[in-house]
Short mmCIF file of C-alpha atoms in Angstrom, two decimals:
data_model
loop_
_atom_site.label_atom_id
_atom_site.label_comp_id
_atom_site.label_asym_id
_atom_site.label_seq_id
_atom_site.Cartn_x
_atom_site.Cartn_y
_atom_site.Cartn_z
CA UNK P 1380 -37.20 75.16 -127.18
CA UNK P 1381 -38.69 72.35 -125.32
CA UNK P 1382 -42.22 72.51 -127.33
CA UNK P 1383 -39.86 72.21 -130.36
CA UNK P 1384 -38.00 69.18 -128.74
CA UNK P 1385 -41.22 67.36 -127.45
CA UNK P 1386 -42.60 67.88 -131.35
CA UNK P 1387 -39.47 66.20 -132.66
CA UNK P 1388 -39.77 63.12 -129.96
CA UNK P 1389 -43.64 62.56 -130.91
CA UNK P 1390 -42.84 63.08 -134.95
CA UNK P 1391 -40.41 60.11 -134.32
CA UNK P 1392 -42.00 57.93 -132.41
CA UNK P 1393 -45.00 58.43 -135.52
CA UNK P 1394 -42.16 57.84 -138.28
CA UNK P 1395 -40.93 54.97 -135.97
CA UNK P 1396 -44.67 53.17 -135.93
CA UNK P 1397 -45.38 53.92 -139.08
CA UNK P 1398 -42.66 52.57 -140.83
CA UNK P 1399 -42.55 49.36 -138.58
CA UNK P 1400 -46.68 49.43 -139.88
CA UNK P 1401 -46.18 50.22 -143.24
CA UNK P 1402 -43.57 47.25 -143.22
CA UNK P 1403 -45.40 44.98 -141.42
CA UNK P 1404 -48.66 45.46 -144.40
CA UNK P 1405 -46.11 45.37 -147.08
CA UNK P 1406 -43.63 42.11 -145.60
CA UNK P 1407 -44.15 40.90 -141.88
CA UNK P 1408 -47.61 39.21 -142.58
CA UNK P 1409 -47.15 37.96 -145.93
CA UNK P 1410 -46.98 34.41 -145.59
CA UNK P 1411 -43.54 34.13 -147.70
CA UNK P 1412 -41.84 36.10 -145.36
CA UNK P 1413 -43.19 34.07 -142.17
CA UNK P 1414 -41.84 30.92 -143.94
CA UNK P 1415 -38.17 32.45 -144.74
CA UNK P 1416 -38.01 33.83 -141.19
CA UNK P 1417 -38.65 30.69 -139.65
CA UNK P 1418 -36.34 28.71 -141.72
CA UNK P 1419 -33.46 31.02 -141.01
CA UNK P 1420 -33.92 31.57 -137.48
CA UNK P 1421 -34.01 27.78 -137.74
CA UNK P 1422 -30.94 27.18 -139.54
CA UNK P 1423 -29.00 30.20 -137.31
CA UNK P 1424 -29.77 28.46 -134.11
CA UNK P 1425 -28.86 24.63 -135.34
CA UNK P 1426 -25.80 26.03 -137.09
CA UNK P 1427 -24.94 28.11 -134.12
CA UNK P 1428 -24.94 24.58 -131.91
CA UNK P 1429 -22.98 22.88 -134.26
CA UNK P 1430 -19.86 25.67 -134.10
CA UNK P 1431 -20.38 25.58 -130.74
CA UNK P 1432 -20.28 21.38 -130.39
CA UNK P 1433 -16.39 22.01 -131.15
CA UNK P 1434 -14.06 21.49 -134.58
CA UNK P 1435 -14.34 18.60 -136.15
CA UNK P 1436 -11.78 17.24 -138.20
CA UNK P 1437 -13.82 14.90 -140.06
CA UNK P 1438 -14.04 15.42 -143.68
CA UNK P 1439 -17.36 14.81 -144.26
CA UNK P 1440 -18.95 16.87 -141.01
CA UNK P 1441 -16.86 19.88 -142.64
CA UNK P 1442 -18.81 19.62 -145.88
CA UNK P 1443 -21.80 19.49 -144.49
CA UNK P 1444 -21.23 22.56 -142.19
CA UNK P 1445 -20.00 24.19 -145.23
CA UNK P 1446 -23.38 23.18 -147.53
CA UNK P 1447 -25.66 24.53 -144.51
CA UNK P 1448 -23.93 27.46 -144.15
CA UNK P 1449 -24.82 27.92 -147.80
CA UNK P 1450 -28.31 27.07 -147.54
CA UNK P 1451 -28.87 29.83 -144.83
CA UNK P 1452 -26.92 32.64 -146.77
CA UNK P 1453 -29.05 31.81 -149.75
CA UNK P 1454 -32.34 31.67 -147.63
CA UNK P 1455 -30.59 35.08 -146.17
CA UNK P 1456 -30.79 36.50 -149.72
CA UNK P 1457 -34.54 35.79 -150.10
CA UNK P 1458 -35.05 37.54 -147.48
CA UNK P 1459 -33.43 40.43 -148.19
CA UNK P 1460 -34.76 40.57 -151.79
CA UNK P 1461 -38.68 40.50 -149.70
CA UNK P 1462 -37.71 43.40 -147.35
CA UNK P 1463 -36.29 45.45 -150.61
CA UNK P 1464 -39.64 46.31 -151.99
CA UNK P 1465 -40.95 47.95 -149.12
CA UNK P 1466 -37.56 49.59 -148.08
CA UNK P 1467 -37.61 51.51 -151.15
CA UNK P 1468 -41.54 52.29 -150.63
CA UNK P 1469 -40.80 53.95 -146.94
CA UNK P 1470 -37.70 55.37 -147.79
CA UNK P 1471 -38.98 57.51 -150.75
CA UNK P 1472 -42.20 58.15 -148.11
CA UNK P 1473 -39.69 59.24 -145.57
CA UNK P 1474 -37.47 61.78 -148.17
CA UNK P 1475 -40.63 63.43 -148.50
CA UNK P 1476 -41.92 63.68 -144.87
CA UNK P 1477 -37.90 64.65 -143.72
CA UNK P 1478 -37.85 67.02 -146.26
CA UNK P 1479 -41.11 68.82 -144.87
CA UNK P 1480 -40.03 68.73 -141.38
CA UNK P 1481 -36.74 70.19 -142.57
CA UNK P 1482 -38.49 73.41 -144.16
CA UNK P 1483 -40.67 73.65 -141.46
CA UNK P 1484 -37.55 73.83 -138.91
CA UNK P 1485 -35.36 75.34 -141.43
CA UNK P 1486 -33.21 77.44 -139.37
CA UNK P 1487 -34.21 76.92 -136.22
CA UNK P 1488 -32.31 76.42 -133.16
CA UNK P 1489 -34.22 73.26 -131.74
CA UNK P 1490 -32.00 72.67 -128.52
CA UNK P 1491 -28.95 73.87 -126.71
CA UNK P 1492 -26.29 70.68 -126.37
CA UNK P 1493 -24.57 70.53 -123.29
CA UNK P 1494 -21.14 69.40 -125.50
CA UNK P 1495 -19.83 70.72 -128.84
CA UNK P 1496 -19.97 67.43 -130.98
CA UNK P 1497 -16.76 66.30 -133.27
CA UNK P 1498 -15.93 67.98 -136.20
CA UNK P 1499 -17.32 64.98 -138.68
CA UNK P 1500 -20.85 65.78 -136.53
CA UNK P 1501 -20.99 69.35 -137.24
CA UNK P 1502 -22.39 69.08 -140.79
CA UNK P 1503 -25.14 67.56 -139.16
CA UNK P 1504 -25.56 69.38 -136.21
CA UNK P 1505 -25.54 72.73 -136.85
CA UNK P 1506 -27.20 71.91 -140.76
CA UNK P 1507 -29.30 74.65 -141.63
CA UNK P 1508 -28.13 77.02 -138.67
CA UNK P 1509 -26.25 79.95 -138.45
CA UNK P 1510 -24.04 81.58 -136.13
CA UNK P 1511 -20.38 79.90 -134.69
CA UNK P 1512 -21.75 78.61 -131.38
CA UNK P 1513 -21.62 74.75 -132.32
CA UNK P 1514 -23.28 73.71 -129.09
CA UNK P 1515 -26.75 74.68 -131.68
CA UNK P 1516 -28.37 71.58 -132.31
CA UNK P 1517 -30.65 71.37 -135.74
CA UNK P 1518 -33.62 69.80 -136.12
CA UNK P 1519 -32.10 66.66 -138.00
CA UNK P 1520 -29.54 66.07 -135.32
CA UNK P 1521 -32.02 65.13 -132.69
CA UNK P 1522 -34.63 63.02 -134.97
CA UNK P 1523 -31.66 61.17 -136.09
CA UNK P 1524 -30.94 60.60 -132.49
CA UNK P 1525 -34.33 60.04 -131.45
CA UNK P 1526 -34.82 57.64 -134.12
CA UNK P 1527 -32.25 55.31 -133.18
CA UNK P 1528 -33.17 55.46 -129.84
CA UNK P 1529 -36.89 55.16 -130.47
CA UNK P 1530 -37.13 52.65 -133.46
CA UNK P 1531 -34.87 49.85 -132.21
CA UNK P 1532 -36.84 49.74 -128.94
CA UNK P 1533 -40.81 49.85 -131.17
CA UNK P 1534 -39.06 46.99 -133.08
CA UNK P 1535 -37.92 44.97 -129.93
CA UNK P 1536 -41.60 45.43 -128.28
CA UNK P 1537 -43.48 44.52 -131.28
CA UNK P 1538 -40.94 41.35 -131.78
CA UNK P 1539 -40.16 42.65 -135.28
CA UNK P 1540 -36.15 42.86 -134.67
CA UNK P 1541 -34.56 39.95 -136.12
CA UNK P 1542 -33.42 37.35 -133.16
CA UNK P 1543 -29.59 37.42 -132.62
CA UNK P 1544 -28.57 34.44 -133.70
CA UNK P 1545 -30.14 35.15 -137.41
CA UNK P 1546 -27.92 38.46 -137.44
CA UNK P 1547 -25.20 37.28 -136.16
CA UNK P 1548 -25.10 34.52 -138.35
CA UNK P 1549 -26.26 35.97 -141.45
CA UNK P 1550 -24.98 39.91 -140.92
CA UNK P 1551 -22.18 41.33 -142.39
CA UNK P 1552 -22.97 40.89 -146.23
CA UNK P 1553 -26.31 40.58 -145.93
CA UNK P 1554 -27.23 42.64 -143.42
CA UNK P 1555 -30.33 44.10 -144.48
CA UNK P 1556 -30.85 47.87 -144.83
CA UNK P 1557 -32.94 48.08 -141.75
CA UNK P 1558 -30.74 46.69 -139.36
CA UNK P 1559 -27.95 49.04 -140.94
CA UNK P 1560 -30.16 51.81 -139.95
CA UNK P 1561 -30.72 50.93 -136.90
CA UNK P 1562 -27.41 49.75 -135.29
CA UNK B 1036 -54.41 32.79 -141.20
CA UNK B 1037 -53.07 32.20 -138.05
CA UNK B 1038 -55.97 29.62 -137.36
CA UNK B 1039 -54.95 27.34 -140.40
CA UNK B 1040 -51.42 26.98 -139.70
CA UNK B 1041 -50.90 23.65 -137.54
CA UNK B 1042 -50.21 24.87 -133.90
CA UNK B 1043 -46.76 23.68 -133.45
CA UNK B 1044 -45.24 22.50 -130.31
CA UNK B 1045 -42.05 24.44 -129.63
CA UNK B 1046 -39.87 24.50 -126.51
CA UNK B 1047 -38.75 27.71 -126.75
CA UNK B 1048 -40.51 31.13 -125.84
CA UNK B 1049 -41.35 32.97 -129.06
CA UNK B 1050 -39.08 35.54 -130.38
CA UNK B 1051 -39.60 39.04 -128.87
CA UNK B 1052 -38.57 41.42 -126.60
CA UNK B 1053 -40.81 41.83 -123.60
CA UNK B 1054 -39.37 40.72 -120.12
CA UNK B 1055 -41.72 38.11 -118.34
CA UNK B 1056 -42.58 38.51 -114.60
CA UNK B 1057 -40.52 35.38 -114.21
CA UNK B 1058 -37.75 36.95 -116.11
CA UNK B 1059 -37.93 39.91 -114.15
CA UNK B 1060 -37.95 38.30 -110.89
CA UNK B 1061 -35.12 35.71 -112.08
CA UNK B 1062 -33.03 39.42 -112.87
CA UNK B 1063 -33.61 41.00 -109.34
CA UNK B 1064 -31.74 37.65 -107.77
CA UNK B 1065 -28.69 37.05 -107.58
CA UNK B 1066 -26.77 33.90 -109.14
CA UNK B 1067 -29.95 32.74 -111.09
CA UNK B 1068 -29.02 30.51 -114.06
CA UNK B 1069 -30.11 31.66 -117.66
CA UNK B 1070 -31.03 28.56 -119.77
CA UNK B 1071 -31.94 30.60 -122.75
CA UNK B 1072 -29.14 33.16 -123.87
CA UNK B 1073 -31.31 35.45 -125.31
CA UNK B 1074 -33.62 35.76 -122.18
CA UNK B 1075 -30.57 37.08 -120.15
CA UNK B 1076 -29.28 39.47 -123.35
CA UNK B 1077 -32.78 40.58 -123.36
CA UNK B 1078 -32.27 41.81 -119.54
CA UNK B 1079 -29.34 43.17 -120.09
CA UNK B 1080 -30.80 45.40 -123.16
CA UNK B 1081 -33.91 46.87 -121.34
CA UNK B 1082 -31.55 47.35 -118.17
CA UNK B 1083 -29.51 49.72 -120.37
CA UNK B 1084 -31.98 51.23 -121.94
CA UNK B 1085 -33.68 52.28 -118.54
CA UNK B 1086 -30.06 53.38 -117.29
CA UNK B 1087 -29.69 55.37 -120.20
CA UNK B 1088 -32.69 57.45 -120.11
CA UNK B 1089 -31.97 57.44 -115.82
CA UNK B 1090 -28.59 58.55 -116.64
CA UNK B 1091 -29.96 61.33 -119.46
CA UNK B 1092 -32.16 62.80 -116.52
CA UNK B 1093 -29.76 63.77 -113.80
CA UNK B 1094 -26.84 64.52 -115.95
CA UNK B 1095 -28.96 66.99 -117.28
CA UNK B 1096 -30.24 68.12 -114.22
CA UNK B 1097 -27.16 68.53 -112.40
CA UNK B 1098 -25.91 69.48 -115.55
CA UNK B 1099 -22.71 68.08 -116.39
CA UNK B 1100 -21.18 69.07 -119.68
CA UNK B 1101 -18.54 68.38 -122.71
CA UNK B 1102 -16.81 65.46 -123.34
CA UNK B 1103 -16.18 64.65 -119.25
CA UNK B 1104 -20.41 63.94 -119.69
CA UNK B 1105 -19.92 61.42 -122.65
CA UNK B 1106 -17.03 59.85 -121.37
CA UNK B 1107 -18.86 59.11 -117.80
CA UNK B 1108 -21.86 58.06 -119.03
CA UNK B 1109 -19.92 55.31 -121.09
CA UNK B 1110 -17.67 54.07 -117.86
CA UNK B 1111 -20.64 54.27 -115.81
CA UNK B 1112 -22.95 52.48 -118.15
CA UNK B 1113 -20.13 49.59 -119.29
CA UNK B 1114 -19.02 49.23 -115.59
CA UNK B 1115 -22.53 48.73 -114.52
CA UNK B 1116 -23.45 46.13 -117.06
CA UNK B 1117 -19.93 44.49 -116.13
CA UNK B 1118 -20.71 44.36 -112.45
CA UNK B 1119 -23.88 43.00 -113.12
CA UNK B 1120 -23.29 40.01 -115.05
CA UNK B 1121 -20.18 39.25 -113.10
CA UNK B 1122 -20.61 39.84 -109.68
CA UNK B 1123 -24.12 39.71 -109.42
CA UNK B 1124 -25.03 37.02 -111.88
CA UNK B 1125 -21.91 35.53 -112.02
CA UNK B 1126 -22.12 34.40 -115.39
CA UNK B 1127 -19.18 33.10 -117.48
CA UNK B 1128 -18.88 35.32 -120.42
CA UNK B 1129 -17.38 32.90 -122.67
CA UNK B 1130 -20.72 31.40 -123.08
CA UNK B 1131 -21.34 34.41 -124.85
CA UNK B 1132 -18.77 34.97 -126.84
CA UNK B 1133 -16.45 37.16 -124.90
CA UNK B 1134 -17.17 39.93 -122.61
CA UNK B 1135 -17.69 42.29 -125.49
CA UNK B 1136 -20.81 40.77 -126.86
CA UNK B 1137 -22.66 41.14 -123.22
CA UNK B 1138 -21.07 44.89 -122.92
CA UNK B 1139 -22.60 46.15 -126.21
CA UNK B 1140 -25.69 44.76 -126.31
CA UNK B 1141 -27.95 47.84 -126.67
CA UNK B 1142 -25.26 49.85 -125.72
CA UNK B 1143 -25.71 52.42 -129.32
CA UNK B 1144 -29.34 52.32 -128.47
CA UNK B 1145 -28.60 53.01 -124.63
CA UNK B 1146 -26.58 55.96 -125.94
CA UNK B 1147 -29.32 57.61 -128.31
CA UNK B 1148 -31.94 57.59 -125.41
CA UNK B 1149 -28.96 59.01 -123.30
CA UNK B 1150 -28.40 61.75 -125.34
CA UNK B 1151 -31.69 62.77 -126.46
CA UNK B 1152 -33.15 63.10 -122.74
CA UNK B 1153 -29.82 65.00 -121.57
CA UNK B 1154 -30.30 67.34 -124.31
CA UNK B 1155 -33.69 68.00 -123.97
CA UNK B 1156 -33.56 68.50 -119.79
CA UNK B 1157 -30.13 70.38 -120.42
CA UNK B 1158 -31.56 72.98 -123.24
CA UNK B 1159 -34.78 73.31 -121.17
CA UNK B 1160 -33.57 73.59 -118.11
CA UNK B 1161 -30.52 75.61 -118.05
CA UNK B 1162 -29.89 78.05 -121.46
CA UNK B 1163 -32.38 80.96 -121.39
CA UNK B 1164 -34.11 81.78 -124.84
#
């Protein structure tokens, strides 16, 4: 059980550096995508300052909030539409590694979990397994786990997450895919 | 590339996540004063994340189980984090945007690493296959 575990904690951290390296060939270094980042973490921060500076009731000041506000969802966008290409590249790479690791685990009992997870959980993890005891944890159930774990922190080392004020200005409906992933 | 781009002068410390010695030593005292926001969010994260996987260990050790496990780690892991910034930093959290945005920073992240390592050390430890 433990050699299996182990296994799982390396094949993540691999999937975890070589997705932040297959992403940082196809988008980080590209000079487009240095020039967008810049510009919204730029606009985030002075837009961020303004809010903060207090509501103004001046016509004018409002419009001009409004027209930045704008500008950064629209530099947002660009963004986005950069990261998209090589999102779809790793995630079709990734369907096919998962689904080899899944065959290669395919019902095996990888750990014993010291809880039985909620209902909604099961499907995940006890996928693949038989038997009632729920406390069975499937292979998928602890990549995901590691992944989250492991991937957010690769990104925060290597300086790839995206700084909070960008997300928090520009998440909700533009969020891109990999910060949904990851959060 | 990076040699043809005009070296620009910026005031700020460049976006990532490592912790400087200075921001290190400015998180073992108490009351220091956090200029930069995301320097002291930044502390808070990797504090978590070291909790987590600290927490992981001997709750799998000792082991503690079911739901009374999840349910500790979280008022452990929020009440530390609150007693931090509070009494030991002493920081207003309005500056941040309300208590909540200081108490979930990294806290899904915190969680993952939590469960992963009490998993492993649980199943390795204590089920015999």
């Amino acid at each position: 059980m433990l050699s299996d575990c182990l296994l799982i904690v390396f094949i993540s951290i691999c999937t975890a550096l070589l997705g932040e390296g297959l992403t940082w060939l196809l988008v980080y270094r590209t000079e487009k995508y240095k020039k967008l980042k810049a510009e919204v973490e730029k606009q985030s921060k002075k837009l961020e300052k303004k809010k903060e500076g207090g509501e103004s009731s001046d016509r004018s000041q409002k419009k001009k909030l409004e027209r930045q506000e704008e500008r950064l969802k629209n530099h947002n966008r660009d963004l986005s539409f950069v990261k998209m290409k090589s999102m779809f590249a790793i995630g079709f790479a990734f369907t096919a590694l998962l689904s080899m690791f899944n065959s290669i685990f395919d019902g095996r009992v990888v750990a014993k979990m010291p809880f039985v997870p909620i209902s909604l959980l099961q499907g995940i993890s006890h996928r693949n397994l038989g038997g009632d005891d729920y406390s069975d944890c499937s292979f998928i159930f602890l990549y995901i786990l590691c992944t989250m774990s492991i991937r957010q922190n690769v990104q925060k080392l290597l300086g790839l997450a995206p700084s909070r004020a960008a997300s928090k200005q520009g998440g909700g409906l533009f969020a891109t895919p990999g910060q949904l992933n990851t959060r | 590339m990076a040699s043809s781009t005009p070296r620009k002068r910026t005031d700020e410390k460049p976006v990532n996540g490592f912790l400087t010695i200075s921001t290190l030593s400015k998180a073992f005292a108490s009351g220091s004063t956090w200029e930069d926001k995301d320097e002291f969010l930044d502390v808070i994260y990797w504090m978590r994340q070291v909790f987590g996987l600290v927490q992981g260990l001997i709750w799998g050790l000792l082991p503690l189980k079911g739901f009374f496990g999840l349910l500790l780690f979280f008022a452990l892991n929020l009440g530390i984090v609150y007693l931090y910034y509070n009494s030991f930093q002493k920081i207003d959290d309005e500056e941040y945007g309300g208590a909540s945005e200081i108490l979930k920073e990294g806290l899904m992240t915190s969680f993952a690493a939590f469960l992963v390592t009490w998993i492993i050390i649980y199943s390795s430890l204590h089920t015999n296959s």
